[in-house]
C-alpha positions as YAML, in Angstrom:
chain: A
units: angstrom
residues:
- id: 1
  name: MET
  ca: [39.74, 32.36, 5.64]
- id: 2
  name: ALA
  ca: [41.90, 29.58, 7.11]
- id: 3
  name: GLN
  ca: [41.49, 27.97, 10.44]
- id: 4
  name: ASP
  ca: [44.36, 26.75, 12.64]
- id: 5
  name: GLY
  ca: [42.68, 24.84, 15.49]
- id: 6
  name: LEU
  ca: [40.37, 27.42, 17.16]
- id: 7
  name: LEU
  ca: [42.21, 30.38, 15.55]
- id: 8
  name: LEU
  ca: [40.79, 31.91, 12.41]
- id: 9
  name: HIS
  ca: [43.11, 33.53, 9.87]
- id: 10
  name: VAL
  ca: [41.19, 36.41, 8.29]
- id: 11
  name: SER
  ca: [42.04, 38.66, 5.37]
- id: 12
  name: ASP
  ca: [41.00, 41.93, 3.75]
- id: 13
  name: GLY
  ca: [38.58, 39.87, 1.61]
- id: 14
  name: ASP
  ca: [36.68, 38.02, 4.39]
- id: 15
  name: PHE
  ca: [37.10, 40.40, 7.34]
- id: 16
  name: GLU
  ca: [33.56, 41.79, 7.08]
- id: 17
  name: GLU
  ca: [31.98, 38.32, 6.96]
- id: 18
  name: GLN
  ca: [34.19, 36.65, 9.60]
- id: 19
  name: VAL
  ca: [34.51, 39.49, 12.05]
- id: 20
  name: LEU
  ca: [31.98, 42.25, 11.56]
- id: 21
  name: ARG
  ca: [29.07, 39.86, 10.88]
- id: 22
  name: SER
  ca: [29.94, 37.36, 13.59]
- id: 23
  name: ASP
  ca: [27.24, 36.40, 16.13]
- id: 24
  name: LEU
  ca: [30.00, 36.15, 18.75]
- id: 25
  name: PRO
  ca: [32.45, 38.82, 19.83]
- id: 26
  name: VAL
  ca: [35.73, 38.59, 17.91]
- id: 27
  name: LEU
  ca: [39.24, 39.31, 19.13]
- id: 28
  name: VAL
  ca: [41.50, 40.13, 16.20]
- id: 29
  name: ASP
  ca: [45.26, 39.94, 16.54]
- id: 30
  name: PHE
  ca: [46.93, 42.28, 14.03]
- id: 31
  name: TRP
  ca: [50.45, 40.83, 13.57]
- id: 32
  name: ALA
  ca: [53.29, 40.14, 11.18]
- id: 33
  name: ASP
  ca: [55.71, 37.24, 10.89]
- id: 34
  name: TRP
  ca: [58.82, 39.46, 11.50]
- id: 35
  name: CYS
  ca: [57.36, 41.06, 14.67]
- id: 36
  name: MET
  ca: [58.97, 39.59, 17.79]
- id: 37
  name: PRO
  ca: [56.45, 41.08, 20.27]
- id: 38
  name: CYS
  ca: [53.69, 39.52, 18.14]
- id: 39
  name: ARG
  ca: [55.34, 36.14, 18.50]
- id: 40
  name: ALA
  ca: [55.68, 36.76, 22.26]
- id: 41
  name: ILE
  ca: [51.92, 37.21, 22.78]
- id: 42
  name: ALA
  ca: [50.85, 34.51, 20.28]
- id: 43
  name: PRO
  ca: [50.62, 31.81, 23.02]
- id: 44
  name: VAL
  ca: [48.39, 34.07, 25.07]
- id: 45
  name: VAL
  ca: [46.13, 34.63, 22.06]
- id: 46
  name: GLU
  ca: [46.02, 30.88, 21.34]
- id: 47
  name: ARG
  ca: [45.09, 30.08, 24.97]
- id: 48
  name: MET
  ca: [42.33, 32.62, 24.89]
- id: 49
  name: ALA
  ca: [40.92, 30.99, 21.74]
- id: 50
  name: GLN
  ca: [40.77, 27.69, 23.64]
- id: 51
  name: GLU
  ca: [39.49, 29.10, 26.97]
- id: 52
  name: TYR
  ca: [36.69, 31.15, 25.40]
- id: 53
  name: ALA
  ca: [35.67, 28.68, 22.66]
- id: 54
  name: GLY
  ca: [31.94, 28.99, 22.01]
- id: 55
  name: ARG
  ca: [31.81, 32.45, 23.58]
- id: 56
  name: LEU
  ca: [34.50, 34.36, 21.63]
- id: 57
  name: ARG
  ca: [36.07, 33.97, 18.19]
- id: 58
  name: VAL
  ca: [39.77, 34.70, 17.95]
- id: 59
  name: ALA
  ca: [41.29, 35.70, 14.62]
- id: 60
  name: LYS
  ca: [44.68, 36.71, 13.33]
- id: 61
  name: LEU
  ca: [45.26, 39.18, 10.52]
- id: 62
  name: ASP
  ca: [48.67, 39.51, 8.95]
- id: 63
  name: VAL
  ca: [49.13, 43.24, 8.36]
- id: 64
  name: ASP
  ca: [51.71, 42.73, 5.60]
- id: 65
  name: ALA
  ca: [49.42, 40.59, 3.54]
- id: 66
  name: ASN
  ca: [46.23, 42.56, 4.46]
- id: 67
  name: PRO
  ca: [47.07, 46.27, 4.63]
- id: 68
  name: GLU
  ca: [43.56, 47.51, 3.83]
- id: 69
  name: ILE
  ca: [41.90, 46.37, 7.11]
- id: 70
  name: ALA
  ca: [44.92, 47.49, 9.19]
- id: 71
  name: ALA
  ca: [44.67, 50.98, 7.59]
- id: 72
  name: ARG
  ca: [40.91, 51.08, 7.98]
- id: 73
  name: TYR
  ca: [41.22, 50.62, 11.74]
- id: 74
  name: GLY
  ca: [44.28, 52.84, 12.15]
- id: 75
  name: VAL
  ca: [46.61, 50.01, 13.28]
- id: 76
  name: MET
  ca: [49.92, 51.85, 13.37]
- id: 77
  name: SER
  ca: [51.96, 49.46, 15.51]
- id: 78
  name: ILE
  ca: [51.84, 45.77, 16.21]
- id: 79
  name: PRO
  ca: [50.85, 43.73, 18.01]
- id: 80
  name: THR
  ca: [47.44, 45.35, 18.22]
- id: 81
  name: LEU
  ca: [44.39, 43.39, 19.43]
- id: 82
  name: LEU
  ca: [40.94, 44.73, 18.59]
- id: 83
  name: LEU
  ca: [37.79, 43.35, 20.15]
- id: 84
  name: PHE
  ca: [34.69, 43.59, 17.99]
- id: 85
  name: ARG
  ca: [31.12, 43.05, 19.13]
- id: 86
  name: GLY
  ca: [28.10, 43.48, 16.90]
- id: 87
  name: GLY
  ca: [30.35, 44.72, 14.11]
- id: 88
  name: GLN
  ca: [31.88, 47.52, 16.18]
- id: 89
  name: GLU
  ca: [35.23, 47.89, 17.80]
- id: 90
  name: VAL
  ca: [34.72, 47.91, 21.55]
- id: 91
  name: HIS
  ca: [38.28, 47.62, 22.86]
- id: 92
  name: ARG
  ca: [41.82, 48.18, 21.58]
- id: 93
  name: HIS
  ca: [44.93, 46.73, 23.16]
- id: 94
  name: VAL
  ca: [48.31, 47.80, 21.78]
- id: 95
  name: GLY
  ca: [51.63, 46.15, 22.63]
- id: 96
  name: SER
  ca: [52.81, 42.87, 23.99]
- id: 97
  name: ARG
  ca: [51.87, 43.51, 27.65]
- id: 98
  name: VAL
  ca: [48.67, 41.56, 28.26]
- id: 99
  name: GLN
  ca: [47.71, 42.86, 31.69]
- id: 100
  name: GLY
  ca: [44.01, 43.69, 31.69]
- id: 101
  name: LEU
  ca: [43.25, 42.05, 28.38]
- id: 102
  name: ARG
  ca: [41.23, 39.13, 29.79]
- id: 103
  name: GLU
  ca: [39.20, 41.50, 31.96]
- id: 104
  name: GLN
  ca: [38.33, 43.63, 28.95]
- id: 105
  name: VAL
  ca: [37.34, 40.60, 26.94]
- id: 106
  name: GLU
  ca: [35.17, 39.19, 29.72]
- id: 107
  name: ALA
  ca: [33.46, 42.53, 30.23]
- id: 108
  name: HIS
  ca: [32.22, 42.31, 26.62]
- id: 109
  name: LEU
  ca: [31.19, 38.65, 26.62]
- id: 110
  name: GLY
  ca: [28.01, 39.34, 28.53]
...
């Protein structure tokens, strides 16, 4: 696991510890370096990490470097954002349009 400011960079090896066992809800951005829509939503994901600090963890998972977790959760296209709470996926957002994402995240923050 690496950390870039408030963003966590998770991998196949530490996903369970960093995401599934987290005390806080975790928003995971499944992305790849070559993906232009992924780059387009990156600033939104980074802002959410700042805005929800202390209430939400925000992580990025490179699907090219970590295919096991992407396959386990059926991530077939990117960007895909999965929100986990208590070790369970509670929301899935596919694509670069971010309308409704904040509302879904806030609904699961409690």
